[in-house]
Short mmCIF file of C-alpha atoms in Angstrom, two decimals:
data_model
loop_
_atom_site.label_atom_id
_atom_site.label_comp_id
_atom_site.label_asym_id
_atom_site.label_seq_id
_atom_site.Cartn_x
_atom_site.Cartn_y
_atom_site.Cartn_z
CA UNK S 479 172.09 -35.99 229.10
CA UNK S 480 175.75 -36.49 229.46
CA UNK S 481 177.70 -34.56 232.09
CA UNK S 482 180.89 -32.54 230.39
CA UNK S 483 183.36 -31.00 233.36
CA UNK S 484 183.36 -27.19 232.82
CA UNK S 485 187.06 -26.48 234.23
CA UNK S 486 189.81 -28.42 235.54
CA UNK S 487 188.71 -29.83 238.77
CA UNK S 488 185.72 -32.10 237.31
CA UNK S 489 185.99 -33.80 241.20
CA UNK S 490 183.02 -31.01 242.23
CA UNK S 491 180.15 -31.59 240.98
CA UNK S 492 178.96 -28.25 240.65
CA UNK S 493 181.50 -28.38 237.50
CA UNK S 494 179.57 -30.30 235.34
CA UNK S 495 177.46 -28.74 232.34
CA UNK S 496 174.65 -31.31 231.45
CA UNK S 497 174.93 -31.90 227.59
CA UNK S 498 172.04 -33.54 225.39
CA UNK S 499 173.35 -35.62 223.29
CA UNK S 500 170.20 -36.42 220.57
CA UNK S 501 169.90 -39.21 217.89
CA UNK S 502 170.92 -38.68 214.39
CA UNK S 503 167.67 -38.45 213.58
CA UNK S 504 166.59 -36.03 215.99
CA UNK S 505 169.23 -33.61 215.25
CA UNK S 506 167.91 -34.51 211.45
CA UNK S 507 164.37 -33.51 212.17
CA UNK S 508 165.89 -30.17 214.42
CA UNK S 509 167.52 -28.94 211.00
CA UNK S 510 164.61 -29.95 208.88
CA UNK S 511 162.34 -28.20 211.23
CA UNK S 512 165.02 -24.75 211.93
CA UNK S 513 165.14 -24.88 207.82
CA UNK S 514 161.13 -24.58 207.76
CA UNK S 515 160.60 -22.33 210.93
CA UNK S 516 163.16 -19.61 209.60
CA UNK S 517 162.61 -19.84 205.89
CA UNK S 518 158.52 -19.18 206.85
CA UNK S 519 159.77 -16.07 209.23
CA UNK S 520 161.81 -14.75 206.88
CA UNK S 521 159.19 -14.97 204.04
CA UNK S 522 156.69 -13.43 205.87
CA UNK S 523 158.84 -10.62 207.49
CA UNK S 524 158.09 -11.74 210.46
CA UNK S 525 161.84 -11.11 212.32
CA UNK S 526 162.29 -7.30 213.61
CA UNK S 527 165.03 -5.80 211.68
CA UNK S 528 166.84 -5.70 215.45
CA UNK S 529 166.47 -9.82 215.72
CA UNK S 530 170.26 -10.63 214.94
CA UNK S 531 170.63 -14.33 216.54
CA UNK S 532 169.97 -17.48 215.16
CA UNK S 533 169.49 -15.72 211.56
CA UNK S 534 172.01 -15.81 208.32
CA UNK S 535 174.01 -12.62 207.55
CA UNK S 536 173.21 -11.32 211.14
CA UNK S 537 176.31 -11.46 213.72
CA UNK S 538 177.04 -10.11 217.21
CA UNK S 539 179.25 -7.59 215.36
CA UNK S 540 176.47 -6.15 213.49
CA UNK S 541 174.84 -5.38 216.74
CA UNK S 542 177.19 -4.31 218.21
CA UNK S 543 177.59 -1.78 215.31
CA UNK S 544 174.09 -0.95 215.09
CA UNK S 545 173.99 -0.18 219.22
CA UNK S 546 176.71 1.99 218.34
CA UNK S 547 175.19 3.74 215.67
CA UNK S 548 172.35 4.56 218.01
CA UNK S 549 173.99 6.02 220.69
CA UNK S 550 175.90 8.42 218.14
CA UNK S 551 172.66 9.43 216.33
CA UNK S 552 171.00 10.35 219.90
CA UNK S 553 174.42 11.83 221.48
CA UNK S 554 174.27 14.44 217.71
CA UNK S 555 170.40 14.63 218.64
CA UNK S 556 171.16 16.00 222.19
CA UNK S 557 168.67 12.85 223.36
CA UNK S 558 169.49 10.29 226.34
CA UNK S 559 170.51 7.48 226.02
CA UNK S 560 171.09 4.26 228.36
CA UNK S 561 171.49 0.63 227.66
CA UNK S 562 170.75 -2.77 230.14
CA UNK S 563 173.24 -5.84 228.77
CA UNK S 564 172.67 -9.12 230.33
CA UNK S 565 175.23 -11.68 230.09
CA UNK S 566 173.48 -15.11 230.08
CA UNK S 567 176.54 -17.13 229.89
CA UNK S 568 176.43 -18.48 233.29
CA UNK S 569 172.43 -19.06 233.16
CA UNK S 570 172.95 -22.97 232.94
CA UNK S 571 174.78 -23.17 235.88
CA UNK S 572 171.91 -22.76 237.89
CA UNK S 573 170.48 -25.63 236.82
CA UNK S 574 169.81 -28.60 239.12
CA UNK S 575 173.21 -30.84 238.35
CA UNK S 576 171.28 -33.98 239.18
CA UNK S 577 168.41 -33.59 237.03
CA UNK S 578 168.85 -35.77 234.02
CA UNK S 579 171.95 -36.95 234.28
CA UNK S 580 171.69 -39.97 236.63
CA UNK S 581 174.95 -38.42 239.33
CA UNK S 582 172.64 -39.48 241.87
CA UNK S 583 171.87 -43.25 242.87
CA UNK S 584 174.53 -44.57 240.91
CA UNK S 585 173.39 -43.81 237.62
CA UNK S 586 169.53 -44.91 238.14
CA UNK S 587 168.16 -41.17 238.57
CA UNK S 588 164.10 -42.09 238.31
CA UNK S 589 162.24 -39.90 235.43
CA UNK S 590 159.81 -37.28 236.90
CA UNK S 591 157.11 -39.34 235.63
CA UNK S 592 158.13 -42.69 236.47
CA UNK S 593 155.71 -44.42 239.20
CA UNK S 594 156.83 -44.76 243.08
CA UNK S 595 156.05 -47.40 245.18
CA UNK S 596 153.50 -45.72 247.58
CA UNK S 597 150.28 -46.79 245.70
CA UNK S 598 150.73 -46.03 242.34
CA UNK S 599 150.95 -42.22 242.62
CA UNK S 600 153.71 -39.90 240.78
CA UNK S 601 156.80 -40.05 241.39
CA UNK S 602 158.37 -36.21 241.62
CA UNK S 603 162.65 -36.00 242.33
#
């Protein structure tokens, strides 16, 4: 994990974004394994014809379009009609900022699962 300031002040903490950065050969295997994952979905029509990320010739502008197409057909059908949109963008901010990226203790952060010095028990930060 590698801490990447969000804005212009990276002095606050609470501006960093923790970034993994993997191996070559991790982000190898990741593609390898995407590659395998989606070609099996897609074989076995196993995506919902309203699953539009992280799948080829399926954009945010399709669903957009395909909301909108909804809404028409039940405004000419005389039906109801409400949507809920979340906006996740913000969702890693929450995050703990010290967790993985060693800004604590000078760079030493201990790993979860490292062993503390009371007896041999886990160590939990």
């Amino acid at each position: 994990m590698v801490p990447i300031p969000k804005c212009s002040s990276p002095s606050i903490p609470s501006h960093y974004r923790p970034i993994s950065i993997l191996p070559t050969a991790s982000t190898i295997f990741e593609k390898i394994v995407y590659a395998r994952v989606s070609n099996f979905l897609n074989k076995n029509k196993l995506f919902t014809n309203f699953q539009y990320g992280f799948r080829n010739n399926a954009s945010t502008e399709l669903a957009a379009s395909a909301i909108y197409e909804s809404f028409l057909e039940n405004v000419d059908k005389g039906k109801s009609t409400c949507a809920v949109f979340l906006d996740l963008s913000k969702a890693f901010d929450t995050a703990d900022r010290d967790a993985g990226t060693g800004l604590h203790n000078g760079g030493t952060a201990p790993l979860p699962f490292e062993r503390s010095g009371n007896g041999g028990g886990r160590a939990f930060s």
